[in-house]
Amino acid sequence: MSTWWKKTSDLDDDQKKVISLPKEGDHLVLGPAGCGKTNLLLLRATFLAKAGVTNITVLTFGRVLKEFLVAGSTHYPFSSDKIQTYLQWGASLLALNGVAFDASGEFGEVRIRLLEGLKVVAALKKNINVLDCILLDEAQDYSAEEIEVISCFADQIYAVGDDRQRVTSAKGGLNALEAKCGEPVVLKKHYRNGIKICRVADGIRNEIDSEEGMEATSKYNEQDFESSVIPHSGLALADQVAAAIPEIETQLFAYPDETIGVLCPKQEDATRVAALLLSSKVKDQVQTQNFAGGYAAFEPNKRVIVTTIISAKGLEFRAVHLLGMERISRFRDLQKNLAFTGVTRAKTSLRIYYDKSIPGYLEKGILALHEASTSDPTLDDLFA
């Protein structure tokens, strides 16, 4: 399936039902990576707009996803200014109500101040602040308290999410939405990730060969693009970039008009990787997102997108290069979700680069690709 659906036949029956849920009421849609949640959210916004429900906003958690959706908003009959980040929307609402707000500093601190300000505005109970519908993407990354406050500013909530992709420390958002919306609509089938990529993702979550795993529920067409996963170990970061460049050159040729993601767990690594790529043979195809100095609109003629895994959440690429993955463990309790999110950004080609070692759960996913050929070591092997 393509990134942007253009006709009814692009959707399966479950996806059609999700878009056409009753116009009234609150709705929560859950589903795995690649099931089309974000696309369905935008089609739901289209459904509402064409049904006369026009006072709406689409909220993304991250700025990179927002810019990506704006770039694709020409496919939808509503203006791109209806797509905002949670921070943008909240700061604007505070300003309209004369509530002071300091947006400087670490995001975690800004997020706390934003929530407190929104509580003040919610307590005013002004009808002018209330939208017909807020459509909420990546709902798993909100806290229960944030969901409760956001809900004060909408007659209806339509949210999509997947707890396996929660990459912030906030918890309880999906539980709060389920309490508000009732039984969620659950999508099981997904189309983005090739079978080998699914197998790595299942290894991360200890769901190899599970009926509920990504591999078992994948509808990816391997005949069109056979999937592949290759690890590259024992490389310092600069050497990881050097190893990635020839593959990126080949992929730019092999996958015309499709994007390639170069993702790192840590921001400082992504910054360094970007600098190296911008002085390489592929420099004319490179764009960066979520770096110091602000965000930029997506440039469709530059198909190599360098960013962090967190910032790439909600995006998809024909090929993904995960660099600096030895640092994934620094995210502690969120590391498995972050690794899962990074892996499932890839449709067809996944390359994983690291220096000395990666966590056992990620190794397990990679080894699962070659499970059938793995035999027990001999005693002599132990001393080799």
mmCIF file of C-alpha atoms in Angstrom:
data_model
loop_
_atom_site.group_PDB
_atom_site.id
_atom_site.type_symbol
_atom_site.label_atom_id
_atom_site.label_comp_id
_atom_site.label_asym_id
_atom_site.label_seq_id
_atom_site.Cartn_x
_atom_site.Cartn_y
_atom_site.Cartn_z
ATOM 1 C CA MET A 1 0.000 0.000 0.000
ATOM 2 C CA SER A 2 1.253 3.498 -0.777
ATOM 3 C CA THR A 3 1.827 6.177 1.855
ATOM 4 C CA TRP A 4 -1.235 8.167 0.805
ATOM 5 C CA TRP A 5 -4.426 6.343 -0.164
ATOM 6 C CA LYS A 6 -6.138 7.883 -3.175
ATOM 7 C CA LYS A 7 -9.200 5.723 -3.778
ATOM 8 C CA THR A 8 -11.630 3.499 -1.895
ATOM 9 C CA SER A 9 -10.082 0.316 -3.310
ATOM 10 C CA ASP A 10 -6.845 1.146 -1.456
ATOM 11 C CA LEU A 11 -8.614 0.327 1.833
ATOM 12 C CA ASP A 12 -9.556 -3.025 3.318
ATOM 13 C CA ASP A 13 -12.975 -3.627 4.900
ATOM 14 C CA ASP A 14 -11.796 -2.955 8.463
ATOM 15 C CA GLN A 15 -10.219 0.344 7.453
ATOM 16 C CA LYS A 16 -13.416 1.436 5.695
ATOM 17 C CA LYS A 17 -15.373 0.769 8.891
ATOM 18 C CA VAL A 18 -12.941 2.818 10.962
ATOM 19 C CA ILE A 19 -13.293 5.871 8.721
ATOM 20 C CA SER A 20 -17.081 5.618 8.689
ATOM 21 C CA LEU A 21 -17.689 5.213 12.418
ATOM 22 C CA PRO A 22 -20.714 7.239 13.596
ATOM 23 C CA LYS A 23 -20.248 10.974 13.185
ATOM 24 C CA GLU A 24 -21.291 11.520 16.781
ATOM 25 C CA GLY A 25 -19.390 10.290 19.824
ATOM 26 C CA ASP A 26 -15.822 9.548 20.821
ATOM 27 C CA HIS A 27 -13.740 6.853 19.133
ATOM 28 C CA LEU A 28 -10.440 5.120 19.878
ATOM 29 C CA VAL A 29 -8.672 3.053 17.206
ATOM 30 C CA LEU A 30 -5.770 0.766 18.112
ATOM 31 C CA GLY A 31 -3.531 -1.092 15.710
ATOM 32 C CA PRO A 32 0.036 -2.160 14.938
ATOM 33 C CA ALA A 33 2.651 -0.278 12.982
ATOM 34 C CA GLY A 34 1.743 -0.205 9.319
ATOM 35 C CA CYS A 35 -2.012 -0.702 9.692
ATOM 36 C CA GLY A 36 -2.650 2.830 8.413
ATOM 37 C CA LYS A 37 -3.693 4.582 11.636
ATOM 38 C CA THR A 38 -2.373 8.005 10.668
ATOM 39 C CA ASN A 39 -3.822 7.797 7.177
ATOM 40 C CA LEU A 40 -7.149 6.724 8.648
ATOM 41 C CA LEU A 41 -7.020 9.702 11.003
ATOM 42 C CA LEU A 42 -6.683 12.074 8.044
ATOM 43 C CA LEU A 43 -9.429 10.304 6.116
ATOM 44 C CA ARG A 44 -11.641 10.571 9.184
ATOM 45 C CA ALA A 45 -10.931 14.327 9.207
ATOM 46 C CA THR A 46 -11.968 14.351 5.542
ATOM 47 C CA PHE A 47 -15.136 12.421 6.394
ATOM 48 C CA LEU A 48 -16.034 14.960 9.106
ATOM 49 C CA ALA A 49 -15.248 17.974 6.918
ATOM 50 C CA LYS A 50 -17.417 16.653 4.087
ATOM 51 C CA ALA A 51 -20.169 15.877 6.607
ATOM 52 C CA GLY A 52 -20.184 19.532 7.688
ATOM 53 C CA VAL A 53 -18.084 19.113 10.852
ATOM 54 C CA THR A 54 -15.426 21.688 10.034
ATOM 55 C CA ASN A 55 -14.221 23.088 13.366
ATOM 56 C CA ILE A 56 -11.620 20.386 13.824
ATOM 57 C CA THR A 57 -7.895 19.987 14.403
ATOM 58 C CA VAL A 58 -5.496 17.113 13.899
ATOM 59 C CA LEU A 59 -2.900 16.895 16.672
ATOM 60 C CA THR A 60 0.424 15.114 16.285
ATOM 61 C CA PHE A 61 2.807 14.627 19.152
ATOM 62 C CA GLY A 62 5.972 15.402 17.208
ATOM 63 C CA ARG A 63 6.890 18.204 14.846
ATOM 64 C CA VAL A 64 8.490 15.951 12.214
ATOM 65 C CA LEU A 65 5.284 13.949 11.740
ATOM 66 C CA LYS A 66 3.334 17.204 11.564
ATOM 67 C CA GLU A 67 5.584 18.479 8.760
ATOM 68 C CA PHE A 68 5.241 15.142 6.961
ATOM 69 C CA LEU A 69 1.450 15.289 7.143
ATOM 70 C CA VAL A 70 1.405 18.891 5.980
ATOM 71 C CA ALA A 71 3.501 17.833 2.980
ATOM 72 C CA GLY A 72 0.849 15.238 2.142
ATOM 73 C CA SER A 73 -2.159 17.372 2.971
ATOM 74 C CA THR A 74 -2.759 18.146 -0.710
ATOM 75 C CA HIS A 75 -4.447 14.732 -0.803
ATOM 76 C CA TYR A 76 -7.103 15.921 1.659
ATOM 77 C CA PRO A 77 -9.819 18.602 1.355
ATOM 78 C CA PHE A 78 -8.944 20.591 4.465
ATOM 79 C CA SER A 79 -6.287 23.220 5.018
ATOM 80 C CA SER A 80 -2.889 22.225 6.353
ATOM 81 C CA ASP A 81 -3.250 24.685 9.250
ATOM 82 C CA LYS A 82 -5.689 22.219 10.809
ATOM 83 C CA ILE A 83 -2.677 19.935 11.405
ATOM 84 C CA GLN A 84 -0.764 21.051 14.484
ATOM 85 C CA THR A 85 1.506 19.643 17.136
ATOM 86 C CA TYR A 86 0.122 19.354 20.648
ATOM 87 C CA LEU A 87 2.560 22.065 21.750
ATOM 88 C CA GLN A 88 1.588 24.453 18.921
ATOM 89 C CA TRP A 89 -2.110 23.997 19.534
ATOM 90 C CA GLY A 90 -1.790 24.352 23.294
ATOM 91 C CA ALA A 91 0.440 27.433 23.151
ATOM 92 C CA SER A 92 -1.959 29.126 20.719
ATOM 93 C CA LEU A 93 -4.925 28.354 22.977
ATOM 94 C CA LEU A 94 -3.138 29.822 25.991
ATOM 95 C CA ALA A 95 -2.265 32.960 24.028
ATOM 96 C CA LEU A 96 -5.879 33.422 22.883
ATOM 97 C CA ASN A 97 -6.987 33.294 26.512
ATOM 98 C CA GLY A 98 -4.290 35.604 27.849
ATOM 99 C CA VAL A 99 -2.472 32.916 29.820
ATOM 100 C CA ALA A 100 1.301 33.399 29.988
ATOM 101 C CA PHE A 101 3.372 30.483 28.743
ATOM 102 C CA ASP A 102 7.138 29.962 28.649
ATOM 103 C CA ALA A 103 8.024 27.615 25.769
ATOM 104 C CA SER A 104 11.772 27.640 26.429
ATOM 105 C CA GLY A 105 13.795 24.852 28.006
ATOM 106 C CA GLU A 106 13.679 21.065 27.951
ATOM 107 C CA PHE A 107 10.583 19.552 26.364
ATOM 108 C CA GLY A 108 9.612 17.696 29.536
ATOM 109 C CA GLU A 109 9.520 20.955 31.484
ATOM 110 C CA VAL A 110 7.656 22.753 28.699
ATOM 111 C CA ARG A 111 5.126 19.946 28.623
ATOM 112 C CA ILE A 112 4.426 20.306 32.342
ATOM 113 C CA ARG A 113 3.962 24.084 32.020
ATOM 114 C CA LEU A 114 1.670 23.604 29.024
ATOM 115 C CA LEU A 115 -0.537 21.181 30.935
ATOM 116 C CA GLU A 116 -0.840 23.563 33.874
ATOM 117 C CA GLY A 117 -1.768 26.414 31.550
ATOM 118 C CA LEU A 118 -4.382 24.307 29.753
ATOM 119 C CA LYS A 119 -5.938 23.436 33.117
ATOM 120 C CA VAL A 120 -6.351 27.152 33.784
ATOM 121 C CA VAL A 121 -8.056 27.702 30.423
ATOM 122 C CA ALA A 122 -10.243 24.602 30.836
ATOM 123 C CA ALA A 123 -11.485 25.956 34.169
ATOM 124 C CA LEU A 124 -12.783 29.060 32.342
ATOM 125 C CA LYS A 125 -15.311 26.824 30.531
ATOM 126 C CA LYS A 126 -15.582 29.126 27.523
ATOM 127 C CA ASN A 127 -17.548 27.709 24.615
ATOM 128 C CA ILE A 128 -15.361 29.646 22.209
ATOM 129 C CA ASN A 129 -12.435 27.375 23.132
ATOM 130 C CA VAL A 130 -14.256 24.163 22.233
ATOM 131 C CA LEU A 131 -13.716 22.447 18.867
ATOM 132 C CA ASP A 132 -16.173 20.114 17.184
ATOM 133 C CA CYS A 133 -13.574 17.355 17.122
ATOM 134 C CA ILE A 134 -9.935 16.828 18.044
ATOM 135 C CA LEU A 135 -8.283 14.032 16.072
ATOM 136 C CA LEU A 136 -5.364 12.723 18.070
ATOM 137 C CA ASP A 137 -2.465 10.800 16.546
ATOM 138 C CA GLU A 138 0.079 8.740 18.544
ATOM 139 C CA ALA A 139 -2.300 8.829 21.508
ATOM 140 C CA GLN A 140 -0.147 6.405 23.496
ATOM 141 C CA ASP A 141 2.395 9.168 24.151
ATOM 142 C CA TYR A 142 0.032 11.316 26.228
ATOM 143 C CA SER A 143 -0.537 11.014 29.953
ATOM 144 C CA ALA A 144 -3.984 10.337 31.377
ATOM 145 C CA GLU A 145 -4.050 13.889 32.746
ATOM 146 C CA GLU A 146 -3.190 15.371 29.342
ATOM 147 C CA ILE A 147 -5.986 13.368 27.684
ATOM 148 C CA GLU A 148 -8.478 14.575 30.293
ATOM 149 C CA VAL A 149 -7.512 18.213 29.703
ATOM 150 C CA ILE A 150 -7.454 17.926 25.887
ATOM 151 C CA SER A 151 -10.933 16.420 26.055
ATOM 152 C CA CYS A 152 -12.199 19.617 27.700
ATOM 153 C CA PHE A 153 -11.642 21.430 24.416
ATOM 154 C CA ALA A 154 -13.581 19.143 22.066
ATOM 155 C CA ASP A 155 -17.130 17.906 21.697
ATOM 156 C CA GLN A 156 -15.653 14.719 20.267
ATOM 157 C CA ILE A 157 -12.336 12.895 20.377
ATOM 158 C CA TYR A 158 -11.112 10.572 17.636
ATOM 159 C CA ALA A 159 -7.787 8.999 18.599
ATOM 160 C CA VAL A 160 -5.423 6.386 17.201
ATOM 161 C CA GLY A 161 -2.540 4.686 18.952
ATOM 162 C CA ASP A 162 -0.422 1.637 19.747
ATOM 163 C CA ASP A 163 1.104 1.117 23.176
ATOM 164 C CA ARG A 164 3.986 -0.853 21.646
ATOM 165 C CA GLN A 165 5.187 2.409 20.133
ATOM 166 C CA ARG A 166 5.024 4.552 23.280
ATOM 167 C CA VAL A 167 8.352 6.375 23.404
ATOM 168 C CA THR A 168 7.717 8.948 26.144
ATOM 169 C CA SER A 169 7.609 8.450 29.890
ATOM 170 C CA ALA A 170 3.967 9.579 30.047
ATOM 171 C CA LYS A 171 1.556 6.771 30.836
ATOM 172 C CA GLY A 172 -2.165 6.188 30.997
ATOM 173 C CA GLY A 173 -3.260 8.044 27.883
ATOM 174 C CA LEU A 174 -4.803 5.035 26.158
ATOM 175 C CA ASN A 175 -6.501 3.919 29.375
ATOM 176 C CA ALA A 176 -8.024 7.383 29.781
ATOM 177 C CA LEU A 177 -9.213 7.322 26.182
ATOM 178 C CA GLU A 178 -10.741 3.883 26.588
ATOM 179 C CA ALA A 179 -12.625 5.123 29.639
ATOM 180 C CA LYS A 180 -13.936 8.047 27.584
ATOM 181 C CA CYS A 181 -14.511 6.314 24.236
ATOM 182 C CA GLY A 182 -15.550 2.872 25.349
ATOM 183 C CA GLU A 183 -14.374 -0.343 23.704
ATOM 184 C CA PRO A 184 -11.666 0.533 21.156
ATOM 185 C CA VAL A 185 -11.809 -0.517 17.532
ATOM 186 C CA VAL A 186 -8.824 -2.817 16.973
ATOM 187 C CA LEU A 187 -7.103 -3.229 13.618
ATOM 188 C CA LYS A 188 -4.995 -6.383 13.323
ATOM 189 C CA LYS A 189 -3.794 -6.500 9.723
ATOM 190 C CA HIS A 190 -0.902 -4.345 8.585
ATOM 191 C CA TYR A 191 0.733 -3.755 5.232
ATOM 192 C CA ARG A 192 3.939 -1.780 5.690
ATOM 193 C CA ASN A 193 6.585 -4.172 6.963
ATOM 194 C CA GLY A 194 8.182 -7.031 5.049
ATOM 195 C CA ILE A 195 8.229 -10.460 6.696
ATOM 196 C CA LYS A 196 11.891 -10.323 7.729
ATOM 197 C CA ILE A 197 11.396 -6.901 9.289
ATOM 198 C CA CYS A 198 8.338 -8.223 11.140
ATOM 199 C CA ARG A 199 10.393 -11.111 12.466
ATOM 200 C CA VAL A 200 12.978 -8.752 13.950
ATOM 201 C CA ALA A 201 10.182 -6.676 15.498
ATOM 202 C CA ASP A 202 8.653 -9.832 16.999
ATOM 203 C CA GLY A 203 12.027 -10.791 18.436
ATOM 204 C CA ILE A 204 12.260 -7.447 20.220
ATOM 205 C CA ARG A 205 8.886 -8.087 21.870
ATOM 206 C CA ASN A 206 9.501 -11.798 22.487
ATOM 207 C CA GLU A 207 6.641 -12.715 20.132
ATOM 208 C CA ILE A 208 8.446 -14.813 17.527
ATOM 209 C CA ASP A 209 5.973 -17.195 15.824
ATOM 210 C CA SER A 210 3.132 -15.801 17.949
ATOM 211 C CA GLU A 211 -0.333 -15.650 16.407
ATOM 212 C CA GLU A 212 -0.519 -12.044 17.619
ATOM 213 C CA GLY A 213 2.919 -11.064 16.315
ATOM 214 C CA MET A 214 3.760 -8.723 13.459
ATOM 215 C CA GLU A 215 4.806 -11.574 11.174
ATOM 216 C CA ALA A 216 1.548 -13.489 11.627
ATOM 217 C CA THR A 217 -0.620 -10.448 10.896
ATOM 218 C CA SER A 218 1.416 -8.984 8.021
ATOM 219 C CA LYS A 219 -0.211 -8.521 4.605
ATOM 220 C CA TYR A 220 2.970 -7.201 3.013
ATOM 221 C CA ASN A 221 3.525 -8.285 -0.593
ATOM 222 C CA GLU A 222 6.947 -9.952 -0.673
ATOM 223 C CA GLN A 223 6.620 -10.661 -4.393
ATOM 224 C CA ASP A 224 6.793 -6.969 -5.275
ATOM 225 C CA PHE A 225 9.648 -6.078 -2.914
ATOM 226 C CA GLU A 226 11.403 -8.922 -1.110
ATOM 227 C CA SER A 227 12.334 -7.735 2.372
ATOM 228 C CA SER A 228 15.837 -7.900 3.807
ATOM 229 C CA VAL A 229 17.559 -7.225 7.119
ATOM 230 C CA ILE A 230 21.341 -6.971 7.456
ATOM 231 C CA PRO A 231 23.253 -6.133 10.668
ATOM 232 C CA HIS A 232 26.630 -4.357 10.556
ATOM 233 C CA SER A 233 28.624 -4.757 13.774
ATOM 234 C CA GLY A 234 31.987 -3.621 15.112
ATOM 235 C CA LEU A 235 31.859 -0.210 13.466
ATOM 236 C CA ALA A 236 32.430 3.217 14.987
ATOM 237 C CA LEU A 237 29.783 5.779 14.012
ATOM 238 C CA ALA A 238 31.799 7.304 11.139
ATOM 239 C CA ASP A 239 32.432 3.824 9.763
ATOM 240 C CA GLN A 240 28.716 3.040 10.053
ATOM 241 C CA VAL A 241 27.977 6.036 7.839
ATOM 242 C CA ALA A 242 30.675 4.967 5.382
ATOM 243 C CA ALA A 243 29.118 1.498 5.189
ATOM 244 C CA ALA A 244 25.631 2.948 4.692
ATOM 245 C CA ILE A 245 26.477 5.352 1.849
ATOM 246 C CA PRO A 246 26.961 2.762 -0.951
ATOM 247 C CA GLU A 247 23.678 1.082 0.013
ATOM 248 C CA ILE A 248 21.875 4.421 0.094
ATOM 249 C CA GLU A 249 23.195 5.175 -3.407
ATOM 250 C CA THR A 250 21.844 1.849 -4.650
ATOM 251 C CA GLN A 251 18.498 2.354 -2.899
ATOM 252 C CA LEU A 252 18.039 5.812 -4.388
ATOM 253 C CA PHE A 253 18.317 4.168 -7.792
ATOM 254 C CA ALA A 254 16.302 1.043 -6.947
ATOM 255 C CA TYR A 255 13.420 2.854 -5.249
ATOM 256 C CA PRO A 256 12.727 5.991 -7.316
ATOM 257 C CA ASP A 257 10.393 8.504 -5.694
ATOM 258 C CA GLU A 258 10.561 6.710 -2.319
ATOM 259 C CA THR A 259 12.171 7.895 0.893
ATOM 260 C CA ILE A 260 15.066 6.422 2.842
ATOM 261 C CA GLY A 261 15.287 6.921 6.594
ATOM 262 C CA VAL A 262 18.607 7.299 8.409
ATOM 263 C CA LEU A 263 17.700 7.127 12.086
ATOM 264 C CA CYS A 264 19.624 7.201 15.359
ATOM 265 C CA PRO A 265 18.483 6.703 18.959
ATOM 266 C CA LYS A 266 20.439 9.745 20.183
ATOM 267 C CA GLN A 267 20.150 13.292 18.864
ATOM 268 C CA GLU A 268 23.886 13.965 18.998
ATOM 269 C CA ASP A 269 24.557 10.909 16.839
ATOM 270 C CA ALA A 270 21.916 11.976 14.318
ATOM 271 C CA THR A 271 23.551 15.417 14.111
ATOM 272 C CA ARG A 272 26.949 13.871 13.431
ATOM 273 C CA VAL A 273 25.535 11.421 10.895
ATOM 274 C CA ALA A 274 23.818 14.277 9.057
ATOM 275 C CA ALA A 275 27.075 16.223 8.838
ATOM 276 C CA LEU A 276 28.868 13.208 7.364
ATOM 277 C CA LEU A 277 26.117 12.532 4.825
ATOM 278 C CA LEU A 278 25.989 16.190 3.807
ATOM 279 C CA SER A 279 29.640 15.947 2.798
ATOM 280 C CA SER A 280 29.211 12.650 0.937
ATOM 281 C CA LYS A 281 28.199 11.523 -2.556
ATOM 282 C CA VAL A 282 24.520 11.581 -1.573
ATOM 283 C CA LYS A 283 24.574 15.113 -0.108
ATOM 284 C CA ASP A 284 22.131 16.511 -2.675
ATOM 285 C CA GLN A 285 19.502 13.995 -1.534
ATOM 286 C CA VAL A 286 19.841 14.603 2.227
ATOM 287 C CA GLN A 287 17.488 16.565 4.449
ATOM 288 C CA THR A 288 17.530 16.726 8.234
ATOM 289 C CA GLN A 289 14.652 16.992 10.690
ATOM 290 C CA ASN A 290 14.476 17.869 14.403
ATOM 291 C CA PHE A 291 17.904 19.396 14.725
ATOM 292 C CA ALA A 292 19.159 22.405 16.633
ATOM 293 C CA GLY A 293 18.101 25.530 14.795
ATOM 294 C CA GLY A 294 14.504 24.510 14.241
ATOM 295 C CA TYR A 295 12.393 22.383 11.945
ATOM 296 C CA ALA A 296 11.965 22.577 8.219
ATOM 297 C CA ALA A 297 9.223 21.679 5.826
ATOM 298 C CA PHE A 298 9.722 18.357 4.066
ATOM 299 C CA GLU A 299 11.534 18.695 0.756
ATOM 300 C CA PRO A 300 10.077 16.105 -1.650
ATOM 301 C CA ASN A 301 13.128 16.230 -3.927
ATOM 302 C CA LYS A 302 15.441 15.170 -1.068
ATOM 303 C CA ARG A 303 14.688 11.560 -0.296
ATOM 304 C CA VAL A 304 17.211 10.727 2.431
ATOM 305 C CA ILE A 305 15.757 11.882 5.748
ATOM 306 C CA VAL A 306 18.071 12.004 8.756
ATOM 307 C CA THR A 307 16.490 12.240 12.190
ATOM 308 C CA THR A 308 16.069 10.427 15.505
ATOM 309 C CA ILE A 309 13.916 7.351 15.951
ATOM 310 C CA ILE A 310 11.581 9.306 18.222
ATOM 311 C CA SER A 311 11.141 12.043 15.629
ATOM 312 C CA ALA A 312 10.487 9.452 12.901
ATOM 313 C CA LYS A 313 7.521 8.012 14.781
ATOM 314 C CA GLY A 314 4.519 7.856 12.465
ATOM 315 C CA LEU A 315 6.692 7.995 9.336
ATOM 316 C CA GLU A 316 7.557 5.151 6.972
ATOM 317 C CA PHE A 317 10.406 4.599 4.527
ATOM 318 C CA ARG A 318 11.110 2.062 1.800
ATOM 319 C CA ALA A 319 14.549 1.549 3.387
ATOM 320 C CA VAL A 320 15.778 2.334 6.897
ATOM 321 C CA HIS A 321 19.316 2.540 8.253
ATOM 322 C CA LEU A 322 19.440 2.419 12.060
ATOM 323 C CA LEU A 323 22.801 3.819 13.160
ATOM 324 C CA GLY A 324 24.346 4.043 16.611
ATOM 325 C CA MET A 325 22.112 1.275 17.917
ATOM 326 C CA GLU A 326 24.601 0.394 20.655
ATOM 327 C CA ARG A 327 23.138 3.432 22.433
ATOM 328 C CA ILE A 328 19.531 2.223 22.449
ATOM 329 C CA SER A 329 19.923 0.818 25.975
ATOM 330 C CA ARG A 330 20.342 4.349 27.328
ATOM 331 C CA PHE A 331 16.590 4.781 27.034
ATOM 332 C CA ARG A 332 16.087 2.271 29.854
ATOM 333 C CA ASP A 333 12.423 1.294 30.256
ATOM 334 C CA LEU A 334 11.535 2.752 26.841
ATOM 335 C CA GLN A 335 14.333 1.094 24.876
ATOM 336 C CA LYS A 336 12.346 -1.893 23.580
ATOM 337 C CA ASN A 337 9.511 0.320 22.360
ATOM 338 C CA LEU A 338 12.040 2.630 20.738
ATOM 339 C CA ALA A 339 13.816 -0.262 19.003
ATOM 340 C CA PHE A 340 10.458 -1.664 17.854
ATOM 341 C CA THR A 341 9.440 1.751 16.514
ATOM 342 C CA GLY A 342 12.716 2.164 14.643
ATOM 343 C CA VAL A 343 12.566 -1.282 13.063
ATOM 344 C CA THR A 344 8.948 -0.888 11.960
ATOM 345 C CA ARG A 345 9.639 2.365 10.081
ATOM 346 C CA ALA A 346 11.102 0.168 7.300
ATOM 347 C CA LYS A 347 8.950 -1.258 4.547
ATOM 348 C CA THR A 348 11.424 -3.389 2.596
ATOM 349 C CA SER A 349 15.045 -2.876 3.575
ATOM 350 C CA LEU A 350 16.422 -2.631 7.115
ATOM 351 C CA ARG A 351 20.069 -2.175 8.052
ATOM 352 C CA ILE A 352 21.162 -2.133 11.700
ATOM 353 C CA TYR A 353 24.567 -0.684 12.592
ATOM 354 C CA TYR A 354 26.354 -0.795 15.921
ATOM 355 C CA ASP A 355 29.781 -0.797 17.493
ATOM 356 C CA LYS A 356 30.501 -3.346 20.214
ATOM 357 C CA SER A 357 27.131 -4.754 21.158
ATOM 358 C CA ILE A 358 23.373 -4.326 21.149
ATOM 359 C CA PRO A 359 20.842 -5.491 23.775
ATOM 360 C CA GLY A 360 19.872 -9.168 23.816
ATOM 361 C CA TYR A 361 16.282 -8.543 22.728
ATOM 362 C CA LEU A 362 17.485 -6.885 19.514
ATOM 363 C CA GLU A 363 20.038 -9.645 18.929
ATOM 364 C CA LYS A 364 17.226 -12.157 19.373
ATOM 365 C CA GLY A 365 15.209 -10.494 16.631
ATOM 366 C CA ILE A 366 18.154 -10.556 14.235
ATOM 367 C CA LEU A 367 19.048 -14.171 15.056
ATOM 368 C CA ALA A 368 15.417 -15.202 14.491
ATOM 369 C CA LEU A 369 15.999 -14.535 10.797
ATOM 370 C CA HIS A 370 18.436 -17.445 10.678
ATOM 371 C CA GLU A 371 16.833 -19.673 13.297
ATOM 372 C CA ALA A 372 16.530 -22.724 11.054
ATOM 373 C CA SER A 373 20.268 -22.800 10.318
ATOM 374 C CA THR A 374 21.390 -22.255 13.901
ATOM 375 C CA SER A 375 22.794 -25.358 15.637
ATOM 376 C CA ASP A 376 24.020 -25.924 19.163
ATOM 377 C CA PRO A 377 27.735 -25.184 19.679
ATOM 378 C CA THR A 378 30.199 -27.996 20.340
ATOM 379 C CA LEU A 379 32.483 -27.937 23.363
ATOM 380 C CA ASP A 380 35.370 -26.923 21.116
ATOM 381 C CA ASP A 381 33.266 -23.994 19.842
ATOM 382 C CA LEU A 382 33.168 -22.615 23.379
ATOM 383 C CA PHE A 383 36.921 -22.086 23.341
ATOM 384 C CA ALA A 384 37.240 -20.864 19.770
#
